[in-house]
Short mmCIF file of C-alpha atoms in Angstrom, two decimals:
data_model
loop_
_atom_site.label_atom_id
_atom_site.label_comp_id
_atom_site.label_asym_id
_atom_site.label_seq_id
_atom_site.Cartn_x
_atom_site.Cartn_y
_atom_site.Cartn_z
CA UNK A 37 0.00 0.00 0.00
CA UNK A 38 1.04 3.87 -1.18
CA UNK A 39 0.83 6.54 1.55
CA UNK A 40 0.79 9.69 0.00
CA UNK A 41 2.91 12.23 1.49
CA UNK A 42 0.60 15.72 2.38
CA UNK A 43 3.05 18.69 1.94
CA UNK A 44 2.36 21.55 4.36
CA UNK A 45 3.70 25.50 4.04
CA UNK A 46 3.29 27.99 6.62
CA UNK A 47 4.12 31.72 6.91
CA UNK A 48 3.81 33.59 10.18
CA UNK A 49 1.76 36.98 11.16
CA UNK A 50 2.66 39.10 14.00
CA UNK A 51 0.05 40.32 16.56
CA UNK A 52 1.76 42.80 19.20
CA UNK A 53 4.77 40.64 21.02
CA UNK A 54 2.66 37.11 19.52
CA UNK A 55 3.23 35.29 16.39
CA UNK A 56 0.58 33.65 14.21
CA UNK A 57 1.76 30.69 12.45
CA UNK A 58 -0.68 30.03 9.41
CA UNK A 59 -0.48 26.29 7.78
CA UNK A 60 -1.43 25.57 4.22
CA UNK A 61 -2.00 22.38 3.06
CA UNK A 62 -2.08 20.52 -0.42
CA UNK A 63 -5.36 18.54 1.45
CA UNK A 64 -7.02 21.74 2.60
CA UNK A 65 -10.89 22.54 2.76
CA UNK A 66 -10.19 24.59 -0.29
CA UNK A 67 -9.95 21.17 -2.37
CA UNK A 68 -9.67 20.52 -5.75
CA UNK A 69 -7.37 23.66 -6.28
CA UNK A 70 -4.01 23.97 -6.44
CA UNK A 71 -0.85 24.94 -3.75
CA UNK A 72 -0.67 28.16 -4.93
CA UNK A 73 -3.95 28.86 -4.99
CA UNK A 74 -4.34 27.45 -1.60
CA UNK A 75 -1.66 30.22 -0.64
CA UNK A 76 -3.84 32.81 -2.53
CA UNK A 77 -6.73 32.07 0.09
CA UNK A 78 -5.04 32.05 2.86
CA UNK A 79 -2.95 35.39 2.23
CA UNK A 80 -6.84 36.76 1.66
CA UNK A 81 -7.63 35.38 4.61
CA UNK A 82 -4.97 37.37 6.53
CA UNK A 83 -5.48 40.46 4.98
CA UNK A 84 -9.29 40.06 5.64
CA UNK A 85 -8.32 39.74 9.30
CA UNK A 86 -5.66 42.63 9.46
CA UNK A 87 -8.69 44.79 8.04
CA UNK A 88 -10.74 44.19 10.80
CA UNK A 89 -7.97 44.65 13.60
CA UNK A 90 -6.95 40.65 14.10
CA UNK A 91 -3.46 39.56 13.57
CA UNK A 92 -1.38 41.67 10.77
CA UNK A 93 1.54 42.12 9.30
CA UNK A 94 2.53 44.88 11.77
CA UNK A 95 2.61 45.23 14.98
CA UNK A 96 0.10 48.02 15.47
CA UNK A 97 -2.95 48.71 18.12
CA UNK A 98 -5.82 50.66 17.54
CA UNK A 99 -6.47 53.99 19.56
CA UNK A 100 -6.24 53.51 23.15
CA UNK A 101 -5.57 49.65 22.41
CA UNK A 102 -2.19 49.51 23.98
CA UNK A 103 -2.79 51.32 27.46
CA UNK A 104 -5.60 48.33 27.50
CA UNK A 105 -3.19 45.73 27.00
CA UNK A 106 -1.12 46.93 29.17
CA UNK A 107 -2.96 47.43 31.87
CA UNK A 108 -4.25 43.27 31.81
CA UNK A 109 -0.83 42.56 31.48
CA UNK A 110 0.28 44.69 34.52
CA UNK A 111 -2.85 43.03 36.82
CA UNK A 112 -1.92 39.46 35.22
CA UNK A 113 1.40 39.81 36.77
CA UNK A 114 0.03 40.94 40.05
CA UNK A 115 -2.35 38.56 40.03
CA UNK A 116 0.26 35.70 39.48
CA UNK A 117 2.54 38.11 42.33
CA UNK A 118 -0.18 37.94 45.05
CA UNK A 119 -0.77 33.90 44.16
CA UNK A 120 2.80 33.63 44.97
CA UNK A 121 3.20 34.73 48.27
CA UNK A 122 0.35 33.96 49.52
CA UNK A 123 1.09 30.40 49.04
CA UNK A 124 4.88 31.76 50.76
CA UNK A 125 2.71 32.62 53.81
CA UNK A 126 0.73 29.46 54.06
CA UNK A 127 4.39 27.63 53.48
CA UNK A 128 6.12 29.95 56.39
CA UNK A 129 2.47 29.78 58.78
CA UNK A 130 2.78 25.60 58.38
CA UNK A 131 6.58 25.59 58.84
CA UNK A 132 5.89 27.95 62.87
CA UNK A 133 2.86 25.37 63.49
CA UNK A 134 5.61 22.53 62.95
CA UNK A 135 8.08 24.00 64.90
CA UNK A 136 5.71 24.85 67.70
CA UNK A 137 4.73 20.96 67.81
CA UNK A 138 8.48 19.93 68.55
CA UNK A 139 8.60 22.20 71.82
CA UNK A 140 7.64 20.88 75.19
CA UNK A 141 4.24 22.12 75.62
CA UNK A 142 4.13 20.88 79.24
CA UNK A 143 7.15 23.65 80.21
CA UNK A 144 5.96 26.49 78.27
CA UNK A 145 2.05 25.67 78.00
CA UNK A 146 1.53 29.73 79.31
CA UNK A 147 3.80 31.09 76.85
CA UNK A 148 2.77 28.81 74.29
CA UNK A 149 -1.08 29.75 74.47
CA UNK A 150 -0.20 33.75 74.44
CA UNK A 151 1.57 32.82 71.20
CA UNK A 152 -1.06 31.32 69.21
CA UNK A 153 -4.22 33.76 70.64
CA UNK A 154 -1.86 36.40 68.77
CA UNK A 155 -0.51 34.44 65.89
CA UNK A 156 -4.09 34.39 65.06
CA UNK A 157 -5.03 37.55 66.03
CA UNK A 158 -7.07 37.04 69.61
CA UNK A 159 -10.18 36.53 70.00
CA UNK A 160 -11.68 39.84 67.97
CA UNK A 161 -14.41 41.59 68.95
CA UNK A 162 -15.91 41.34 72.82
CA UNK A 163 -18.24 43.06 74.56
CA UNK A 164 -18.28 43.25 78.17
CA UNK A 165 -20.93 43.90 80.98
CA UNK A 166 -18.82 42.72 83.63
CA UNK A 167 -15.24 44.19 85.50
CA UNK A 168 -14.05 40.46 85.23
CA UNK A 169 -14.90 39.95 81.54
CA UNK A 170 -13.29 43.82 80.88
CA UNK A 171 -9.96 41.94 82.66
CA UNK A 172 -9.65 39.17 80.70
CA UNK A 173 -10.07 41.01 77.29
CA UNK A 174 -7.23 43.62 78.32
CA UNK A 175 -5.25 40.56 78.98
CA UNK A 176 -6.12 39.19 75.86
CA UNK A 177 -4.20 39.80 72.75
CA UNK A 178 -5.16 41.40 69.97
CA UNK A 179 -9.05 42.09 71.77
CA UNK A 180 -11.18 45.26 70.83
CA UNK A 181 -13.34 45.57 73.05
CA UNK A 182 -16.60 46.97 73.42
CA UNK A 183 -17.64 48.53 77.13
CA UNK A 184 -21.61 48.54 78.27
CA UNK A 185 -22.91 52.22 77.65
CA UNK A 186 -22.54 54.38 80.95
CA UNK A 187 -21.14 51.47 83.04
CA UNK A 188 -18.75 51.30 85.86
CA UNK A 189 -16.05 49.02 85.73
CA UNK A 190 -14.09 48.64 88.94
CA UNK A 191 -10.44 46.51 88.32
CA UNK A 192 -10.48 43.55 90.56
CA UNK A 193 -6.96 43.75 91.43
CA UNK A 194 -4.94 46.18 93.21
CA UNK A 195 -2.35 46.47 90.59
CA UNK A 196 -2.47 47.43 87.25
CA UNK A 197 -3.90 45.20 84.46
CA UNK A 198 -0.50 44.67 82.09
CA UNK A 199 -0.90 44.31 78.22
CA UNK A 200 2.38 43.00 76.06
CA UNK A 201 3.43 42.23 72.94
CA UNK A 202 0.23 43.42 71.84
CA UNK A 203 -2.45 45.77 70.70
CA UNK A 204 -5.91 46.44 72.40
CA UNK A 205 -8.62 48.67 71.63
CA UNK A 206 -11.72 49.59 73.51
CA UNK A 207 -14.78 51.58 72.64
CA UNK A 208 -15.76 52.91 75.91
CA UNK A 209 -19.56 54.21 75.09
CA UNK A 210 -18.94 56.58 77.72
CA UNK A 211 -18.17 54.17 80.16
CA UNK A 212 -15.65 54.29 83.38
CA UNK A 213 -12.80 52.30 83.81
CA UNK A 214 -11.12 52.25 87.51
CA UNK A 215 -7.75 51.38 87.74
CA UNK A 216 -4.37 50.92 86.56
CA UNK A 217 -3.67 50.01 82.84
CA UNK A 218 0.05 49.07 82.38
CA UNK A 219 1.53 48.84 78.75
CA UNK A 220 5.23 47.35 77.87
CA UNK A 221 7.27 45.61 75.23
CA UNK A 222 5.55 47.64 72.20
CA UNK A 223 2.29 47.04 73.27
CA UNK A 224 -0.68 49.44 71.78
CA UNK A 225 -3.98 50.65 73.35
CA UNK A 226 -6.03 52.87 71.42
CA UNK A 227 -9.29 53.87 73.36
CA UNK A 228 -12.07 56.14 73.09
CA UNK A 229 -15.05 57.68 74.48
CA UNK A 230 -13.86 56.43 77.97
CA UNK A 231 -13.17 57.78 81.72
CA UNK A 232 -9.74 56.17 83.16
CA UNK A 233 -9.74 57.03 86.78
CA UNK A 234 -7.09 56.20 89.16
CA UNK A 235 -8.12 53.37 92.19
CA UNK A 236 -8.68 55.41 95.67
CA UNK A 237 -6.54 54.67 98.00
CA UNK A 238 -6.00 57.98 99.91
CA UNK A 239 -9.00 60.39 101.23
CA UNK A 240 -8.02 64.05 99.82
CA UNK A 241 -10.88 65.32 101.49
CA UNK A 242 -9.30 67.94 103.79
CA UNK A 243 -6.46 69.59 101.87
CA UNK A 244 -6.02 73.18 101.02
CA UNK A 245 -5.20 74.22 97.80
CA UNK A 246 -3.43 71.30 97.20
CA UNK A 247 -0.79 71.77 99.85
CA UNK A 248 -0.91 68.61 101.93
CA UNK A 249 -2.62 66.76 99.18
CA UNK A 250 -1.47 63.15 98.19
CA UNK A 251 -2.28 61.56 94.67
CA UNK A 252 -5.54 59.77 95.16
CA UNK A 253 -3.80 56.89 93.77
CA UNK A 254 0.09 55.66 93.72
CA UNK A 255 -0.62 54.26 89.98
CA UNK A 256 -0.89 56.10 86.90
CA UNK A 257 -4.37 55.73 85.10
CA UNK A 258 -2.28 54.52 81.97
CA UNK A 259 1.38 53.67 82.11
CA UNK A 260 3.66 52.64 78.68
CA UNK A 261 7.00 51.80 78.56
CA UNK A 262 9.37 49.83 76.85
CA UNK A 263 8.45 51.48 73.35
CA UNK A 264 4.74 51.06 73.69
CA UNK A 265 1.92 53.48 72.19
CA UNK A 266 -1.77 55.05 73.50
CA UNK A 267 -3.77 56.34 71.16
CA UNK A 268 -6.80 58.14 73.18
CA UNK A 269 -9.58 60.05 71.86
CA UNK A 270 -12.55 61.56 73.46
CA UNK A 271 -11.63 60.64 76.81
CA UNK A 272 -10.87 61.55 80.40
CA UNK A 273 -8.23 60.61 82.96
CA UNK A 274 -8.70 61.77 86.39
CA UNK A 275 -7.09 60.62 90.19
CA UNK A 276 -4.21 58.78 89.22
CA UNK A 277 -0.75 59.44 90.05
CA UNK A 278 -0.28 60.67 86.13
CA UNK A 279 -3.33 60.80 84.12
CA UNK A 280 -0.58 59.20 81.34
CA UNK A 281 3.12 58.55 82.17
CA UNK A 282 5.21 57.16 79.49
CA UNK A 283 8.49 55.65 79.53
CA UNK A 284 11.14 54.37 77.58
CA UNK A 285 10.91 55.27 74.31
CA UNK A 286 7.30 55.34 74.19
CA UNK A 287 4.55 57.82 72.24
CA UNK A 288 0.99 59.10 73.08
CA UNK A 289 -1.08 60.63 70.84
CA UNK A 290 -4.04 62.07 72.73
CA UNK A 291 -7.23 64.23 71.23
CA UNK A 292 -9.87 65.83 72.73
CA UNK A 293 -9.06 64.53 76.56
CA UNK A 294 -9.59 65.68 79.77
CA UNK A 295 -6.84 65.38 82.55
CA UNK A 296 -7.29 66.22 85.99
CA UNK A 297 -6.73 65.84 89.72
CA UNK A 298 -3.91 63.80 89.06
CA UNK A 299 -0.28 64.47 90.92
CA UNK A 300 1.08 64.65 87.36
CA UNK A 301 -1.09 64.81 84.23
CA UNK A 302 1.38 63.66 82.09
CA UNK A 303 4.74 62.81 82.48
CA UNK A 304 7.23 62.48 79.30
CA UNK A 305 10.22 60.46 80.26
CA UNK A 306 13.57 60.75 78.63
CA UNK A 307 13.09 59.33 75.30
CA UNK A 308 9.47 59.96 75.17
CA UNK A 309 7.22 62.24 72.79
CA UNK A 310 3.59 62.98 73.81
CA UNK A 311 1.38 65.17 70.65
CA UNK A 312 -1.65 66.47 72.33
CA UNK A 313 -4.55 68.30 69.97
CA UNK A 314 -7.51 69.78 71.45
CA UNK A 315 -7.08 68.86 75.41
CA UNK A 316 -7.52 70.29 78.27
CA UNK A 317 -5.90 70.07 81.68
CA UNK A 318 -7.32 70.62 85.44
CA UNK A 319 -6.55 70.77 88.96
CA UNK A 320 -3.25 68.33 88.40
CA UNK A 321 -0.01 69.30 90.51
CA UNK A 322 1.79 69.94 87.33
CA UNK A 323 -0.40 69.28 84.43
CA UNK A 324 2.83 68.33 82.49
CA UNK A 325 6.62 66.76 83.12
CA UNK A 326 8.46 66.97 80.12
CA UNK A 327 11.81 65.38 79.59
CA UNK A 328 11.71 64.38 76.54
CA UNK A 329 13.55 66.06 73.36
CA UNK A 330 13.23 69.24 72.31
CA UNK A 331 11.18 69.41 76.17
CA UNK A 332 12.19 73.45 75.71
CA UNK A 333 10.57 74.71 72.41
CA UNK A 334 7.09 72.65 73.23
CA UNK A 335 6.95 74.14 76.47
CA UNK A 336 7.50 77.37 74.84
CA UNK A 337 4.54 76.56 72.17
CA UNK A 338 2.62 75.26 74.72
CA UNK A 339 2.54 78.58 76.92
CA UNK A 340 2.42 80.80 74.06
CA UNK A 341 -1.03 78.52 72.81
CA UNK A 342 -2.30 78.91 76.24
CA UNK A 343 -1.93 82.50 76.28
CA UNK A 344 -3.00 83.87 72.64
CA UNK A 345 -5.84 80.58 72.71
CA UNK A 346 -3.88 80.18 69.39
CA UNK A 347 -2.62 76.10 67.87
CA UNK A 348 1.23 76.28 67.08
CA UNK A 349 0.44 74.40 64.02
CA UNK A 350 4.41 73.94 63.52
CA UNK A 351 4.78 72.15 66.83
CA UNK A 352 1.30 70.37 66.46
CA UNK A 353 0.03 70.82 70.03
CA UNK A 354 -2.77 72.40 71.85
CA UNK A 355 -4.27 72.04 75.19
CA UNK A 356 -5.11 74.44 77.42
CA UNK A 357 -4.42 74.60 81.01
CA UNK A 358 -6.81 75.13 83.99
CA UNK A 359 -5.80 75.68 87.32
CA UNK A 360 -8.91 74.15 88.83
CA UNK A 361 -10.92 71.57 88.57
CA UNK A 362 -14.34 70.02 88.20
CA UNK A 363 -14.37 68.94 91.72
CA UNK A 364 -13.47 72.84 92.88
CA UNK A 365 -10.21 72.35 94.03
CA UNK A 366 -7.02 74.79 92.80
CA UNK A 367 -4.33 72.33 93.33
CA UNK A 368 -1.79 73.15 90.28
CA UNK A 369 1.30 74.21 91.57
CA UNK A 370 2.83 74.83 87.90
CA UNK A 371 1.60 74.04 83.89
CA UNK A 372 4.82 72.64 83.60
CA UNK A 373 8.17 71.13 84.97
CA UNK A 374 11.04 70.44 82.67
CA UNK A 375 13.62 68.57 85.04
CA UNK A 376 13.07 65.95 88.20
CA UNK A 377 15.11 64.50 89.98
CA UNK A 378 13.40 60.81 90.72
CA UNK A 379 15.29 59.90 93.63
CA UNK A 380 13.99 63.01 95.81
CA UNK A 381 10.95 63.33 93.62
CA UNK A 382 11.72 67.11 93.47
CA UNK A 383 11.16 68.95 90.44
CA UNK A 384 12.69 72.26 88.92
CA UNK A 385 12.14 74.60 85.82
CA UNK A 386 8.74 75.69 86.42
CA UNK A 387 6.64 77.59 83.56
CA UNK A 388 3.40 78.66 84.49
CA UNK A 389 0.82 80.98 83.16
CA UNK A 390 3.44 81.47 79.98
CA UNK A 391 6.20 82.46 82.21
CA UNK A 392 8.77 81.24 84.69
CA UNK A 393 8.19 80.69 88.26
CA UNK A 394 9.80 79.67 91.65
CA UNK A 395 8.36 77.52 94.08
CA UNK A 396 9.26 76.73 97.70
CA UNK A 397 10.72 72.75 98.04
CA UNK A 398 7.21 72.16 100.00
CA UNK A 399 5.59 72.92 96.83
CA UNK A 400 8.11 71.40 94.68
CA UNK A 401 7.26 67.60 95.09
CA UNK A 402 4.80 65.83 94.94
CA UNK A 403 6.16 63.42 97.37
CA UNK A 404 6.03 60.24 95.38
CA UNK A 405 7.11 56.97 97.46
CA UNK A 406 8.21 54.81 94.38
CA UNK A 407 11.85 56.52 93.49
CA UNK A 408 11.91 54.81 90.32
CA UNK A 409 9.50 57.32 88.67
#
């Protein structure tokens, strides 16, 4: 038996960056005609389709063609980028799982739980009616939490409530919070629409003008160190030791709050920056303590704002400072101190009222026992 041999030509077309390749064959569907005018048909063909904007001899788009193509080919590659490392994550998430199977989960069963409530991000949203549910979110990583409207929350413990390694957030649906919140080890909290007020352990009852007053409490209402952050908004702090003391590298961003009747409404350690926008500051010892950098030219914006009612927009901060407060009490000794000595607890560099004052060493502590603050 014969097999014919079937004898095939091509010739290729260009579309953009892709070829065409076009086959002819002597056994087409044009049959009964010869090669060449096979070929004739399919060059018609081509030119049929380059008429009506297919594949052509040249590489040409239409108007506004190109910025089209491009723009699939740019999300096609994102596309394919995002596929890729997602899968990367998944790898890198299995890879932590398996390591965290090969440690002895007896010995670190504490430290091991922690870990994987913030590997996967806590437990999300919780809302709280009680001050023992409100305890175990803040300890919780990763919680936002959601307070009962107008509710009291009294702290169980007699220390402060410490958050680490991790960030909380609490709507407070103007709701009070009394106690001690403590953040370290670049923790966050970010609050707002809540009253922070300090635990009462001391009667102030019978002081005058803030002379042999004590803090009502030997806690701050909110404490960060260790390069931690608050975020507050809308809220008060009143009858702590600081309304917000921050420490070691940390940062506090505070808008529209209220400090007051604290022994020190804020204190900026060395290290520390505190922005402040729209607050206000009453009956505190000193409303500020600022050691931070550059402690001189805010103090200077801040007593020029206080007495033009003008926002240094440069420096970024405005609060304005009240030398009584709600309760009726004139305790403030000075708006602000820019040097302490924590070992005496005696502070020095007094502006208040815009300018610089002296005070008597009765008046200038606030006769803190803890020396380490």
């Amino acid at each position: 038996m014969m097999h014919r041999l079937q004898r095939r030509r091509y010739f290729t077309a260009v579309c953009g960056s892709l070829s065409c390749i076009v086959w002819t064959s002597t056994r087409s569907c044009f049959s009964g005609r010869p090669a060449y005018m096979q070929l004739h048909a399919a060059y018609f063909m081509m030119h049929n389709i380059s008429q009506q904007g297919g594949c052509a001899g040249r590489s040409e788009f239409l108007p506004g063609e190109e910025t089209s193509f491009s723009r699939e080919s740019d999300e096609v590659q994102l596309r394919a980028e995002l596929e890729c490392l997602t899968k990367r994550l998944d790898i890198a998430h299995e890879v932590i799982r398996e390591l965290l199977g090969l440690v002895d989960k007896k010995r670190y069963s504490s430290e091991l739980a922690a870990l994987d409530k913030n590997f996967v991000g806590g437990v999300g949203l919780v809302v709280t009616s009680t001050a023992a549910e409100l305890e175990k979110a803040l300890q919780t990583p990763g919680s936002r939490i959601i307070l009962a409207e107008n509710h009291h929350y009294v702290l169980g413990t007699r220390g402060p409530i410490v958050i680490s390694h991790t960030n909380i957030s609490i709507w407070g649906n103007k709701s009070t919070i009394e106690g001690s919140i403590q953040l370290s080890h670049h923790a966050t909290l970010d609050a707002c629409d809540v009253t922070f007020k300090g635990l009462k352990d001391t009667s102030d009852e019978y002081d005058e003008d803030g002379v042999d007053w004590k803090s009502t409490s030997m806690l701050p209402c909110i404490e960060a160190t260790q390069r931690s952050r608050v975020y507050l908004h809308n809220c008060s702090l009143i009858g702590g030791r600081d309304g917000v003391y921050l420490g070691i590298e940390s940062k506090a961003q505070l808008k529209n709050v209220y400090i007051s009747d604290c022994a020190r409404g804020i204190y900026e350690g060395v290290g520390c920056r505190v922005y402040l926008s729209e607050c206000m500051m009453a009956g505190n010892f000193f409303h500020l303590v600022l050691l931070g950098r550059g402690r001189k030219a805010t103090a200077a914006a801040l007593s020029a704002t206080n007495s033009s009612d003008e926002t240094n927009e440069e420096v970024g901060i405005s609060v304005r400072f009240l030398d009584t407060s709600d309760v009726g009490k004139k305790r403030t000794r000075a708006d602000i101190a820019l040097d302490h000595n924590p070992i005496t607890d005696t502070y020095a560099e007094f502006i208040h009222r815009g300018k610089k004052i002296e005070l008597p060493q009765k008046l200038s502590t606030c006769s803190l026992s803890d020396p380490v603050y």
